[in-house]
Structure formats: structure tokens, C-alpha cells
Coordinates of C-alpha atoms (C1' of nucleotides) in Angstrom, one line a residue:
Chain A
X150 CA -78.1 94.9 131.6
X151 CA -81.8 95.8 132.5
X152 CA -81.8 99.7 132.8
X153 CA -81.6 102.0 129.7
X154 CA -78.2 103.6 130.0
X155 CA -78.7 107.4 129.5
X156 CA -77.3 108.7 126.4
X157 CA -73.7 107.6 127.1
X158 CA -70.6 109.9 126.9
X159 CA -71.1 111.8 123.9
X160 CA -67.9 113.4 122.4
X161 CA -67.9 117.4 122.8
X162 CA -67.1 119.9 125.6
X163 CA -65.8 118.1 128.8
X164 CA -69.0 117.0 130.5
X165 CA -70.9 119.8 132.1
X166 CA -72.8 119.0 135.5
X167 CA -76.7 118.4 134.7
X168 CA -77.1 121.2 137.4
X169 CA -80.7 121.1 138.7
X170 CA -83.0 124.2 139.6
X171 CA -82.0 124.3 143.3
X172 CA -78.4 124.3 142.3
X173 CA -78.5 127.0 139.7
X174 CA -80.3 129.1 142.4
X175 CA -77.4 128.6 144.6
X176 CA -74.9 129.4 142.1
X177 CA -76.5 132.6 141.1
X178 CA -76.8 133.7 144.8
X179 CA -73.3 133.0 145.4
X180 CA -72.2 135.1 142.3
X181 CA -74.4 137.9 143.1
X182 CA -73.1 138.1 146.7
X183 CA -69.5 138.0 145.5
X184 CA -69.9 140.6 143.0
X185 CA -71.5 143.0 145.2
X186 CA -68.9 142.3 148.0
X187 CA -66.2 142.8 145.2
X188 CA -67.7 146.1 144.4
X189 CA -68.4 147.2 148.2
X190 CA -65.1 146.3 149.6
X191 CA -62.7 145.3 146.6
X192 CA -61.5 142.2 145.4
X193 CA -58.5 141.3 147.6
X194 CA -60.5 142.6 150.7
X195 CA -63.4 140.0 150.2
X196 CA -62.6 136.7 151.7
X197 CA -64.4 133.4 150.4
X198 CA -65.5 133.2 154.0
X199 CA -67.2 136.5 153.8
X200 CA -69.0 135.6 150.6
X201 CA -70.4 132.4 152.1
X202 CA -71.4 133.9 155.3
X203 CA -73.3 136.7 153.5
X204 CA -74.8 134.3 151.1
X205 CA -75.9 132.1 154.1
X206 CA -74.0 129.0 152.8
X207 CA -70.8 127.0 153.7
X208 CA -67.6 128.0 152.4
X209 CA -67.2 124.6 150.6
X210 CA -70.5 125.4 148.8
X211 CA -68.9 128.0 146.7
X212 CA -66.1 125.8 145.7
X213 CA -68.7 123.3 144.4
X214 CA -69.8 126.0 142.0
X215 CA -66.6 128.0 141.3
X216 CA -63.2 126.4 141.0
X217 CA -61.7 129.2 142.8
X218 CA -61.9 132.7 143.8
X219 CA -60.9 133.9 140.5
X220 CA -63.4 132.1 138.7
X221 CA -66.0 134.3 140.2
X222 CA -64.5 137.1 138.3
X223 CA -65.6 135.5 135.0
X224 CA -69.1 136.4 135.9
X225 CA -68.2 140.1 136.0
X226 CA -66.5 139.9 132.5
X227 CA -69.3 138.2 130.7
X228 CA -71.9 140.9 132.2
X229 CA -69.6 143.8 131.0
X230 CA -69.1 142.1 127.5
X231 CA -72.9 142.1 127.0
X232 CA -73.1 145.7 128.3
X233 CA -70.6 146.8 125.9
X234 CA -72.5 145.0 122.9
X235 CA -75.6 146.8 123.6
X236 CA -73.9 150.2 124.2
X237 CA -72.0 149.5 120.8
X238 CA -75.2 148.8 118.8
X239 CA -76.7 152.2 119.7
X240 CA -73.9 153.9 118.2
X241 CA -73.3 151.5 115.2
X242 CA -77.1 152.0 114.4
X243 CA -76.6 155.8 113.8
X244 CA -73.4 156.2 112.1
X245 CA -71.8 155.2 109.0
X246 CA -68.2 156.7 108.9
X247 CA -65.6 154.4 109.9
X248 CA -63.7 156.7 112.3
X249 CA -66.8 157.8 114.5
X250 CA -68.0 154.2 114.7
X251 CA -64.8 153.1 116.0
X252 CA -64.5 156.1 118.4
X253 CA -67.8 155.6 119.7
X254 CA -67.3 151.7 120.5
X255 CA -64.1 152.4 122.1
X256 CA -65.7 155.2 124.3
X257 CA -68.6 153.2 125.1
X258 CA -66.3 150.3 126.2
X259 CA -64.7 152.5 128.7
X260 CA -68.0 153.9 129.7
X261 CA -69.1 150.4 130.7
X262 CA -66.1 149.6 132.7
X263 CA -65.6 152.9 134.3
X264 CA -67.5 152.2 137.4
X265 CA -65.1 149.2 138.1
X266 CA -61.5 150.9 137.4
X267 CA -60.1 150.3 140.8
X268 CA -61.7 147.0 141.4
X269 CA -60.6 146.0 137.7
X270 CA -57.1 147.1 138.6
X271 CA -56.6 144.3 141.2
X272 CA -58.4 141.5 139.2
X273 CA -56.3 142.4 136.2
X274 CA -53.5 140.7 137.8
X275 CA -55.4 137.4 137.3
X276 CA -56.3 137.8 133.8
X277 CA -52.7 138.6 132.9
X278 CA -51.4 135.0 133.8
X279 CA -51.3 133.3 130.7
X280 CA -52.5 129.9 132.3
X281 CA -55.4 131.6 133.9
X282 CA -58.8 131.0 132.5
X283 CA -59.5 134.7 132.8
X284 CA -56.7 135.7 130.2
X285 CA -58.4 137.2 127.1
X286 CA -56.3 134.7 125.1
X287 CA -57.3 131.6 127.0
X288 CA -59.5 129.1 125.7
X289 CA -62.1 129.4 128.4
X290 CA -62.4 133.2 127.3
X291 CA -63.0 132.2 123.7
X292 CA -66.6 132.8 123.7
X293 CA -66.2 136.3 125.2
X294 CA -63.2 137.0 122.8
X295 CA -65.3 136.1 119.7
X296 CA -68.0 138.1 120.8
X297 CA -65.7 141.0 121.2
X298 CA -64.3 140.7 118.0
X299 CA -67.6 140.5 116.6
X300 CA -68.2 144.1 117.6
X301 CA -65.4 145.2 115.8
X302 CA -66.6 143.4 112.7
X303 CA -69.7 145.3 112.9
X304 CA -67.6 148.5 113.2
X305 CA -65.8 147.7 109.9
X306 CA -68.4 145.8 107.8
X307 CA -71.2 148.2 108.6
X308 CA -69.0 151.3 107.7
X309 CA -68.9 152.9 104.1
X310 CA -65.0 152.9 104.3
X311 CA -63.5 151.6 101.2
X312 CA -60.3 149.4 102.1
X313 CA -58.2 146.7 101.0
X314 CA -60.1 143.4 101.0
X315 CA -57.4 141.4 102.7
X316 CA -57.1 144.2 105.4
X317 CA -60.9 144.1 105.8
X318 CA -60.5 140.4 106.7
X319 CA -57.8 141.1 109.2
X320 CA -59.1 144.5 110.7
X321 CA -61.5 143.4 113.2
X322 CA -59.1 141.3 115.1
X323 CA -56.4 143.8 114.7
X324 CA -58.9 146.5 116.1
X325 CA -59.9 143.9 119.0
X326 CA -56.0 143.6 119.7
X327 CA -55.9 147.5 119.7
X328 CA -58.9 147.5 122.2
X329 CA -57.0 145.2 124.3
X330 CA -54.1 147.7 124.3
X331 CA -56.5 150.4 125.4
X332 CA -57.6 148.5 128.2
X333 CA -54.1 147.7 129.4
X334 CA -53.7 151.7 129.2
X335 CA -56.8 152.2 131.0
X336 CA -55.9 149.9 133.9
X337 CA -52.8 151.7 134.4
X338 CA -54.2 155.2 133.9
X339 CA -54.2 157.1 137.2
X340 CA -55.6 160.4 135.8
X341 CA -58.7 161.8 137.2
X342 CA -61.5 160.0 135.4
X343 CA -59.0 158.2 133.3
X344 CA -59.1 161.1 131.0
X345 CA -55.7 160.1 129.3
X346 CA -57.4 157.0 128.2
X347 CA -59.9 159.2 126.5
X348 CA -57.3 161.3 124.8
X349 CA -55.5 158.1 123.7
X350 CA -58.7 157.2 122.0
X351 CA -59.6 160.5 120.5
X352 CA -55.9 160.7 119.2
X353 CA -55.5 157.2 117.8
X354 CA -58.8 156.9 115.9
X355 CA -58.2 159.5 113.4
X356 CA -54.7 157.8 112.9
X357 CA -55.9 154.5 112.3
X358 CA -58.6 155.9 109.8
X359 CA -55.8 157.7 108.0
X360 CA -53.6 154.7 108.0
X361 CA -56.4 152.5 106.8
X362 CA -57.1 155.0 104.0
X363 CA -53.4 155.2 103.2
X364 CA -53.3 151.4 102.9
X365 CA -54.7 151.9 99.3
X366 CA -52.0 154.0 98.4
X367 CA -49.5 152.5 95.6
X368 CA -46.4 153.1 97.8
X369 CA -47.8 151.6 100.8
X370 CA -49.0 148.5 99.0
X371 CA -45.7 146.5 99.7
X372 CA -45.7 147.7 103.5
X373 CA -49.3 146.5 103.8
X374 CA -48.4 143.0 102.1
X375 CA -45.6 142.7 104.6
X376 CA -47.9 143.3 107.6
X377 CA -50.3 140.8 106.4
X378 CA -47.7 138.3 105.8
X379 CA -46.3 138.8 109.3
X380 CA -49.8 138.4 110.6
X381 CA -49.9 135.1 108.9
X382 CA -46.6 134.0 109.9
X383 CA -47.0 134.7 113.6
X384 CA -50.3 132.8 113.6
X385 CA -49.0 129.7 112.6
X386 CA -48.4 127.0 115.0
X387 CA -48.8 126.9 118.5
Chain B
X1046 CA -29.3 168.8 173.6
X1047 CA -25.7 167.7 174.1
X1048 CA -25.5 164.8 171.5
X1049 CA -24.9 165.6 167.9
X1050 CA -28.0 164.5 166.3
X1051 CA -26.8 162.5 163.1
X1052 CA -28.0 164.2 160.1
X1053 CA -31.9 164.4 160.6
X1054 CA -34.4 163.2 158.1
X1055 CA -33.1 164.5 154.9
X1056 CA -35.8 164.7 152.1
X1057 CA -35.2 162.1 149.5
X1058 CA -35.9 158.3 149.2
X1059 CA -37.8 156.7 152.0
X1060 CA -35.2 156.3 154.6
X1061 CA -32.9 153.0 153.8
X1062 CA -31.8 150.8 156.6
X1063 CA -28.1 151.2 157.4
X1064 CA -27.5 147.5 156.6
X1065 CA -24.1 146.3 157.9
X1066 CA -22.0 143.5 156.6
X1067 CA -23.6 140.5 158.5
X1068 CA -27.2 141.7 157.2
X1069 CA -26.1 142.0 153.7
X1070 CA -24.7 138.7 153.9
X1071 CA -27.9 137.0 154.9
X1072 CA -29.9 139.1 152.4
X1073 CA -27.8 137.5 149.7
X1074 CA -28.0 134.2 151.2
X1075 CA -31.9 134.4 151.1
X1076 CA -32.3 135.9 147.7
X1077 CA -29.5 133.1 146.1
X1078 CA -31.6 130.2 147.7
X1079 CA -35.0 131.7 146.5
X1080 CA -33.9 132.3 143.1
X1081 CA -32.3 128.8 143.0
X1082 CA -35.5 127.3 144.1
X1083 CA -37.7 129.2 141.9
X1084 CA -35.5 127.6 139.1
X1085 CA -35.7 124.1 140.3
X1086 CA -39.4 124.1 141.5
X1087 CA -41.2 126.8 139.9
X1088 CA -42.4 130.0 141.7
X1089 CA -45.8 129.0 143.1
X1090 CA -44.2 125.5 144.1
X1091 CA -41.6 127.3 146.3
X1092 CA -42.8 128.1 149.8
X1093 CA -41.3 130.7 151.9
X1094 CA -40.7 128.1 154.5
X1095 CA -38.8 126.0 152.1
X1096 CA -36.5 129.0 151.2
X1097 CA -36.0 129.8 154.7
X1098 CA -35.2 126.1 155.7
X1099 CA -32.9 125.6 152.8
X1100 CA -30.9 129.0 153.5
X1101 CA -31.1 127.9 157.3
X1102 CA -33.0 131.1 158.6
X1103 CA -36.2 131.6 160.2
X1104 CA -39.0 132.3 157.9
X1105 CA -39.4 135.8 159.6
X1106 CA -36.0 136.5 158.8
X1107 CA -36.8 136.6 155.0
X1108 CA -39.5 139.0 155.8
X1109 CA -37.0 141.4 157.3
X1110 CA -35.2 141.8 154.0
X1111 CA -38.2 141.3 151.5
X1112 CA -41.6 142.8 151.9
X1113 CA -43.0 139.8 150.3
X1114 CA -42.3 136.9 148.3
X1115 CA -43.0 139.0 145.4
X1116 CA -40.2 141.1 146.0
X1117 CA -37.6 138.4 145.7
X1118 CA -38.5 138.6 142.1
X1119 CA -36.8 141.8 141.6
X1120 CA -33.5 140.4 142.1
X1121 CA -34.1 138.0 138.9
X1122 CA -35.5 141.2 137.2
X1123 CA -32.3 143.4 137.7
X1124 CA -30.0 140.3 137.0
X1125 CA -31.6 139.7 133.5
X1126 CA -31.5 143.5 132.6
X1127 CA -27.7 143.6 133.2
X1128 CA -27.4 140.5 131.1
X1129 CA -29.3 141.9 128.2
X1130 CA -27.2 145.0 128.3
X1131 CA -24.0 142.8 128.2
X1132 CA -25.4 140.7 125.2
X1133 CA -26.8 143.8 123.3
X1134 CA -23.4 145.5 123.5
X1135 CA -21.6 142.7 122.0
X1136 CA -23.9 143.0 118.9
X1137 CA -24.0 146.9 118.6
X1138 CA -20.5 146.9 118.5
X1139 CA -20.3 145.0 115.2
X1140 CA -23.1 146.4 113.4
X1141 CA -24.0 150.0 112.0
X1142 CA -27.4 149.1 110.1
X1143 CA -30.5 150.0 112.1
X1144 CA -32.5 146.6 111.4
X1145 CA -29.7 144.2 112.3
X1146 CA -29.1 146.0 115.2
X1147 CA -32.6 146.1 116.3
X1148 CA -33.0 142.4 115.3
X1149 CA -30.0 141.6 117.4
X1150 CA -30.8 143.2 120.3
X1151 CA -34.2 141.8 120.5
X1152 CA -33.0 138.2 119.9
X1153 CA -30.6 138.8 122.7
X1154 CA -33.2 139.7 125.1
X1155 CA -35.0 136.6 124.3
X1156 CA -32.1 134.6 124.7
X1157 CA -31.3 136.1 128.0
X1158 CA -34.6 135.2 129.3
X1159 CA -35.4 132.0 127.4
X1160 CA -34.2 129.7 130.3
X1161 CA -36.7 131.3 132.6
X1162 CA -39.8 131.0 130.2
X1163 CA -42.0 128.6 132.3
X1164 CA -41.1 130.4 135.4
X1165 CA -41.6 133.9 133.8
X1166 CA -45.1 133.2 132.8
X1167 CA -46.1 132.7 136.4
X1168 CA -44.4 135.7 137.9
X1169 CA -45.5 137.8 135.0
X1170 CA -48.8 137.7 136.7
X1171 CA -47.1 140.0 139.7
X1172 CA -45.7 142.4 137.1
X1173 CA -48.9 142.9 135.5
X1174 CA -50.6 144.6 138.7
X1175 CA -50.4 148.3 138.2
X1176 CA -49.7 148.7 142.0
X1177 CA -47.1 146.3 142.0
X1178 CA -43.5 147.6 142.5
X1179 CA -42.7 144.9 140.0
X1180 CA -44.7 146.5 137.0
X1181 CA -42.4 147.7 134.4
X1182 CA -44.1 151.0 134.6
X1183 CA -44.0 151.5 138.5
X1184 CA -41.7 153.9 140.3
X1185 CA -39.6 151.4 141.8
X1186 CA -38.8 149.9 138.4
X1187 CA -37.7 153.3 137.1
X1188 CA -34.1 152.6 137.0
X1189 CA -34.5 149.3 135.3
X1190 CA -36.8 150.9 132.9
X1191 CA -34.5 153.7 132.2
X1192 CA -31.6 151.3 131.6
X1193 CA -33.8 149.3 129.1
X1194 CA -34.6 152.4 127.2
X1195 CA -30.9 153.3 127.0
X1196 CA -30.2 150.2 125.2
X1197 CA -32.7 151.1 122.5
X1198 CA -31.2 154.6 122.6
X1199 CA -28.0 152.9 121.6
X1200 CA -29.6 151.2 118.7
X1201 CA -30.8 154.2 117.3
X1202 CA -28.3 156.6 118.0
X1203 CA -25.2 154.1 116.9
X1204 CA -27.0 153.2 113.5
X1205 CA -26.4 155.0 110.5
X1206 CA -30.0 155.5 109.6
X1207 CA -31.3 158.8 108.6
X1208 CA -34.6 159.9 110.3
X1209 CA -36.7 162.8 111.3
X1210 CA -35.1 164.4 114.2
X1211 CA -38.3 164.4 116.2
X1212 CA -38.9 160.9 115.6
X1213 CA -35.4 159.9 116.4
X1214 CA -36.1 161.5 120.0
X1215 CA -39.0 159.4 120.5
X1216 CA -37.8 156.2 119.0
X1217 CA -36.0 154.6 121.7
X1218 CA -39.0 154.8 124.3
X1219 CA -41.4 153.5 121.3
X1220 CA -39.0 150.6 120.7
X1221 CA -39.0 149.9 124.4
X1222 CA -42.8 149.9 124.2
X1223 CA -42.7 147.3 121.4
X1224 CA -40.0 145.3 123.5
X1225 CA -42.6 144.9 126.1
X1226 CA -45.1 143.9 123.6
X1227 CA -42.6 141.2 122.4
X1228 CA -42.3 140.2 125.9
X1229 CA -46.0 139.9 126.4
X1230 CA -46.1 138.0 123.2
X1231 CA -43.3 135.7 124.7
X1232 CA -44.9 135.0 127.9
X1233 CA -48.1 133.7 126.2
X1234 CA -46.1 132.0 123.3
X1235 CA -46.4 128.1 123.8
X1236 CA -45.0 127.0 120.4
X1237 CA -41.6 124.9 120.9
X1238 CA -38.7 127.1 121.8
X1239 CA -40.9 130.0 121.5
X1240 CA -40.2 130.1 117.9
X1241 CA -43.2 132.3 117.1
X1242 CA -41.8 135.0 119.3
X1243 CA -38.6 134.6 116.9
X1244 CA -40.6 134.9 113.8
X1245 CA -42.6 137.7 115.4
X1246 CA -39.2 139.8 115.6
X1247 CA -37.8 138.7 112.3
X1248 CA -41.1 139.8 110.7
X1249 CA -41.5 143.1 112.7
X1250 CA -37.9 144.5 112.5
X1251 CA -38.1 145.0 108.6
X1252 CA -41.5 146.3 108.9
X1253 CA -40.3 148.8 111.4
X1254 CA -37.3 149.5 109.4
X1255 CA -39.5 150.3 106.5
X1256 CA -41.9 152.5 108.2
X1257 CA -39.1 154.4 109.9
X1258 CA -37.5 155.0 106.3
X1259 CA -40.9 156.0 104.9
X1260 CA -41.5 158.4 107.6
X1261 CA -39.3 160.8 105.7
X1262 CA -41.7 160.5 102.7
X1263 CA -43.7 163.6 101.8
X1264 CA -47.1 162.0 102.0
X1265 CA -46.6 160.5 105.2
X1266 CA -45.3 163.6 106.9
X1267 CA -48.6 164.6 108.3
X1268 CA -49.3 161.1 109.7
X1269 CA -45.9 161.2 111.4
X1270 CA -46.6 164.6 112.9
X1271 CA -49.9 163.3 113.9
X1272 CA -48.4 160.2 115.8
X1273 CA -46.1 162.6 117.5
X1274 CA -48.8 164.6 118.6
X1275 CA -50.6 161.7 120.1
X1276 CA -47.7 160.8 122.0
X1277 CA -47.2 164.2 123.4
X1278 CA -50.7 164.3 124.2
X1279 CA -51.2 161.1 125.9
X1280 CA -47.9 161.7 128.0
X1281 CA -49.3 164.9 129.6
X1282 CA -50.8 164.7 133.1
X1283 CA -50.8 161.9 135.5
Chain C
dC67 C1' -16.5 147.5 181.8
dA68 C1' -21.7 148.6 182.2
dC69 C1' -25.4 150.4 179.8
dA70 C1' -28.0 151.9 175.8
dT71 C1' -29.4 151.3 171.3
dC72 C1' -29.7 149.6 167.1
dT73 C1' -29.5 145.5 164.0
dC74 C1' -30.8 141.3 163.2
dT75 C1' -33.1 136.6 164.2
dT76 C1' -36.6 133.7 165.9
dG77 C1' -40.9 130.7 165.6
dA78 C1' -45.5 130.8 167.2
dA79 C1' -49.7 132.8 165.8
dC80 C1' -52.5 134.7 162.4
dA81 C1' -55.4 135.1 157.9
dT82 C1' -57.2 133.2 154.0
dG83 C1' -57.7 130.2 149.8
dT84 C1' -58.5 125.5 149.1
dT85 C1' -59.7 120.4 150.0
dC86 C1' -62.3 116.5 151.2
dA87 C1' -64.6 112.9 153.8
dA88 C1' -68.8 112.6 155.4
dG89 C1' -73.6 113.8 155.4
dT90 C1' -78.2 115.6 153.6
dT91 C1' -81.8 116.2 150.0
dG92 C1' -84.6 115.1 146.6
dA93 C1' -86.0 112.9 142.1
dG94 C1' -87.0 108.8 139.5
dC95 C1' -88.2 104.1 139.9
dG96 C1' -90.5 99.7 141.0
Chain D
dC699 C1' -93.8 103.6 149.9
dG700 C1' -89.3 102.5 150.2
dC701 C1' -84.9 102.2 147.6
dT702 C1' -81.1 104.2 145.1
dC703 C1' -78.0 107.4 143.4
dA704 C1' -76.7 111.8 141.9
dA705 C1' -76.9 116.3 143.2
dC706 C1' -75.8 119.2 146.7
dT707 C1' -73.9 120.8 151.3
dT708 C1' -71.3 120.9 155.3
dG709 C1' -67.3 122.4 158.2
dA710 C1' -63.2 120.8 159.8
dA711 C1' -58.4 120.5 158.5
dC712 C1' -54.7 121.9 155.5
dA713 C1' -51.1 124.8 153.2
dT714 C1' -48.8 128.8 152.8
dG715 C1' -48.1 133.9 152.9
dT716 C1' -47.6 137.2 156.4
dT717 C1' -47.2 139.4 161.2
dC718 C1' -45.2 140.4 165.6
dA719 C1' -43.6 140.5 170.3
dA720 C1' -39.8 138.7 172.3
dG721 C1' -35.0 138.2 172.3
dA722 C1' -30.0 137.7 171.0
dG723 C1' -25.9 140.0 169.2
dA724 C1' -23.3 143.7 167.9
dT725 C1' -21.8 148.5 168.3
dG726 C1' -21.1 152.9 170.2
dT727 C1' -20.8 155.8 174.8
dG728 C1' -19.6 157.4 179.2

DNA sequence: CACATCTCTTGAACATGTTCAAGTTGAGCG
DNA sequence: CGCTCAACTTGAACATGTTCAAGAGATGTG
């Protein structure tokens, strides 16, 4: 009992590796190489051996830093999330009406992802599996998800729209859910330049805007309550 | 030019193999064995070698009848579709109100799939890939999809609900889309016995019922038109 | 029956994601 | 400087989906 034990197992996230400078560099190298090859050849066509060879490391080394081939995608994921945020802020700074704010943010999201449409379609497969860490609903994606919802909170809170306070509270998450739907549609969209997705956005936004306004109408009050109650009910448990 | 050429390459589906009695038998044997093992051990844990061995054939033989491991799932798919139809008819025969008809059909769908929940979650991954023949939107799934939509057409047409004729036309497909959403929710539902999905159904059905009724309201007429126009717009092209 | 042709079957070989026991490197410590 | 230990690296070995050239069996034809 002579040595000073370095701050023993504190509670919290499942024990990250210390990761020194050299390791971090290798990790980045592998990630960069992988994303480049994914873009150049596609996801399925890029083998782990190819990534390792191109990066000049052993294949086992890639597995030291990434649990699996799928985990490499998380990097792509995070990067686009940031890009969307940046693009969104541009728009949100200039516009105060709810509808154009929402429309702008949605189009910006598609803009950011557009270069990766074909590649996204193949990796979407991974994201869809509920147990996958790539799933937008997974615990691992939680930070990225929160960040995405925050964008939509900005859309709502920064607008001059008057709406029911309870609806206001739920709206960001609902809009994010809608955004997931748009992404789903986009992934399946085979029209040139995914213009059907653009039309979907242009058509759906005024509709949402209208519904949100109507939500203050007397006749619709009970329906709104019913919707909010449903959300509440479904959320409980797990 | 003496022989009678057997009816040469007619246009149409991509040339089915003639498939004689022996072949059909082997095909069934492989499919049965595969589905049994999937149920017993799970999809990922069942190897093609195991299926072949258990069925008493060579592994290559399985590939003679099925293009890939994923293609084996189509059998499961078709089977449950039929089961859902049967269960739905039971309910639709007894009930004339729209809401309980819809509610019954949705619960029946979950009932039919419930035994496969854990297994469905893993194979759902395959279905999500747009290019996969298993995707509910794929050309290969077209018959199954049409059959599923037909159930919802029954739900609507057999009910005594009065609704806008244009909405009536679109409603079956919209309900099917909603059903796909329920399935998506169900796949991700980790609550015991997937009771959150049950609650989602019980909560959403009255809401839909209400919205459908409200759709005849004067104030909502323009909104309804807008929804229908959106559907129209998005559908165009491909 | 002999031959041709098509269906069906085989299993070894291949490609690729993943694991692991063994080694190397380098920072901290006395 | 020499020791220790954790971080890092290696590449062969493994598991499993898939392919394919070769053959066996059945069916029709002259």
C-alpha cells in the first residue's frame, strides 16, 4: 500500500480509455481514411482490410479504436450534425416567421446530406436496427439526438408564432420526429436530385404551420389535448 | 429450323425457373428448416451451414433456391401477411363502426407478429435497406403491400363512417402508412409485452377517428384540400 | 435404348468482418 | 539508467455468407 492509487473508479460513463496523443492520431487517421474510402467506393465495397492498408496499419488496429465497421459511421453522423447546426443558424438569424424558419432548416438538412445520398442509403440499413448504436433512438446517439432536437427548439422558440404553451413544449421533439420521417423519405427517394423530398418539405411546412395556428381554435382544443395526452401515455415506461 | 422453339422469351416477369416437383419439395424443406431455426435460435445466430445440415442438403443447395440468407425471410413475411388478413376478417365481420374496426385490425396485426418480436427486430434491418427486396416499398413486396392496403380498404369501405369522398379514396393507403409507423414503433418497443405499442394504438385510433369526422367541418376544408394536394404532389414522378 | 439437355445437388474455395494471444512502445518512477 | 505497466500494434486464425465448376439425376427425343 505504498503507491498512491490514481483516483479510483468513479461512478459515471463506462470508463473511457485514457487515450494519449499517439493513439488519438491513429484513431483520426483510421477514421479519415475510412470516410474517404466510403465516399470513393461506397460502404459495402470498402473492406476493413482496404482501410487498414490505405491507412498503413494492421487490420486489428482499426478494431482497437472502433468496435466494428459500423461504428466508423458514427463519425460521418456527428460531422453532418454539426454542419446542419451551422447551416441552420444562418437561416434562423434572418427569419422570424415560423414557417420559413422550419422550411429553411429542413432544406438545409437535406443540403448537408445530399452529397452522401447513395452512400447514406446503404448505411441506413445499420441505423435502422434497434440494437445498433447508430439508431437515432439509441442511447449512444443520445447526444446527437439532443443536439438535433435543440435545432428545432430554436426554430420554435425564436419564432414569433403564438401557440398553446403545452404544444410549444412538445413541438421541438415532434418536429424532430417529423424530420426523421423526412430523412426516411429522402433515403427512399429515387427521383433526380431527390426533388420529391423537396416537394414534400415545401408541401408539409405550410400544413404544419396551419395546424399549429388552428391548434388555438376552440373546436380543436379537445383534439389537441387528446394528442398531448397520447404523447404522454406512449412516453411512459420503457 | 426443324424443332418447335418453345414459346420464346415473352416479355414480363424475369423468367421463372420451371421448377419441378422434386425441386419444390426441397425448396419447402429448406424454408421450413430455416424458419424453425430462426425462431429457435434467432436470425443472426442461425448459419447457412446449420440450415443446410439440419435440412440434410449441401449449403450450395440453399443458394440454388434462395438468392441470399435475407431472401429466406420473405417466406416469414408472406405467411404473417396471410395470418393478419384472416384475423382481420374475423373482426371486420362483426363490427361496423370505423374506430373499433381499425383498432381491431391493428391489434390483430400486433398479435400475429408478437411471437416474433425479438427476431423481427434483427431482420428489420434487412427490410430497411431501400434496395432490399424485403423493403415494404420495393417492387418485390408489391403484392404483399397491395394485400395489406386491401385490408385497410376493407376497414374503411365496410364501415358506416361518413367522410369526404376524396379522403375516402386516399384513406386506406394512409392507414397502411400509419400501420407501417406502428410496426416501426413496435420494433423499437422494449416495454414488457410491447404494451407501449398497444397504448399507442388505443390512443391513436380515437384521434384518427376524430380527425376523420372533423374533416367534414367547414373550417378544416381547406386544410384537408391541402393535405390531399400534398399527397398528390409527392406521389408524382419517381 | 442412346443421347442430349435441363434440373438439381455437391462441397471445396473464396471474401470479408472479427477476435486474440503475443509482441512493441513509451511515459513515469526510483 | 533500468524497471514496470498500460497503451498501442500486429497478423494469423476464425466464422460465416456466398460462389462456382463439376457432377448426378431426371426427362424428353429420335
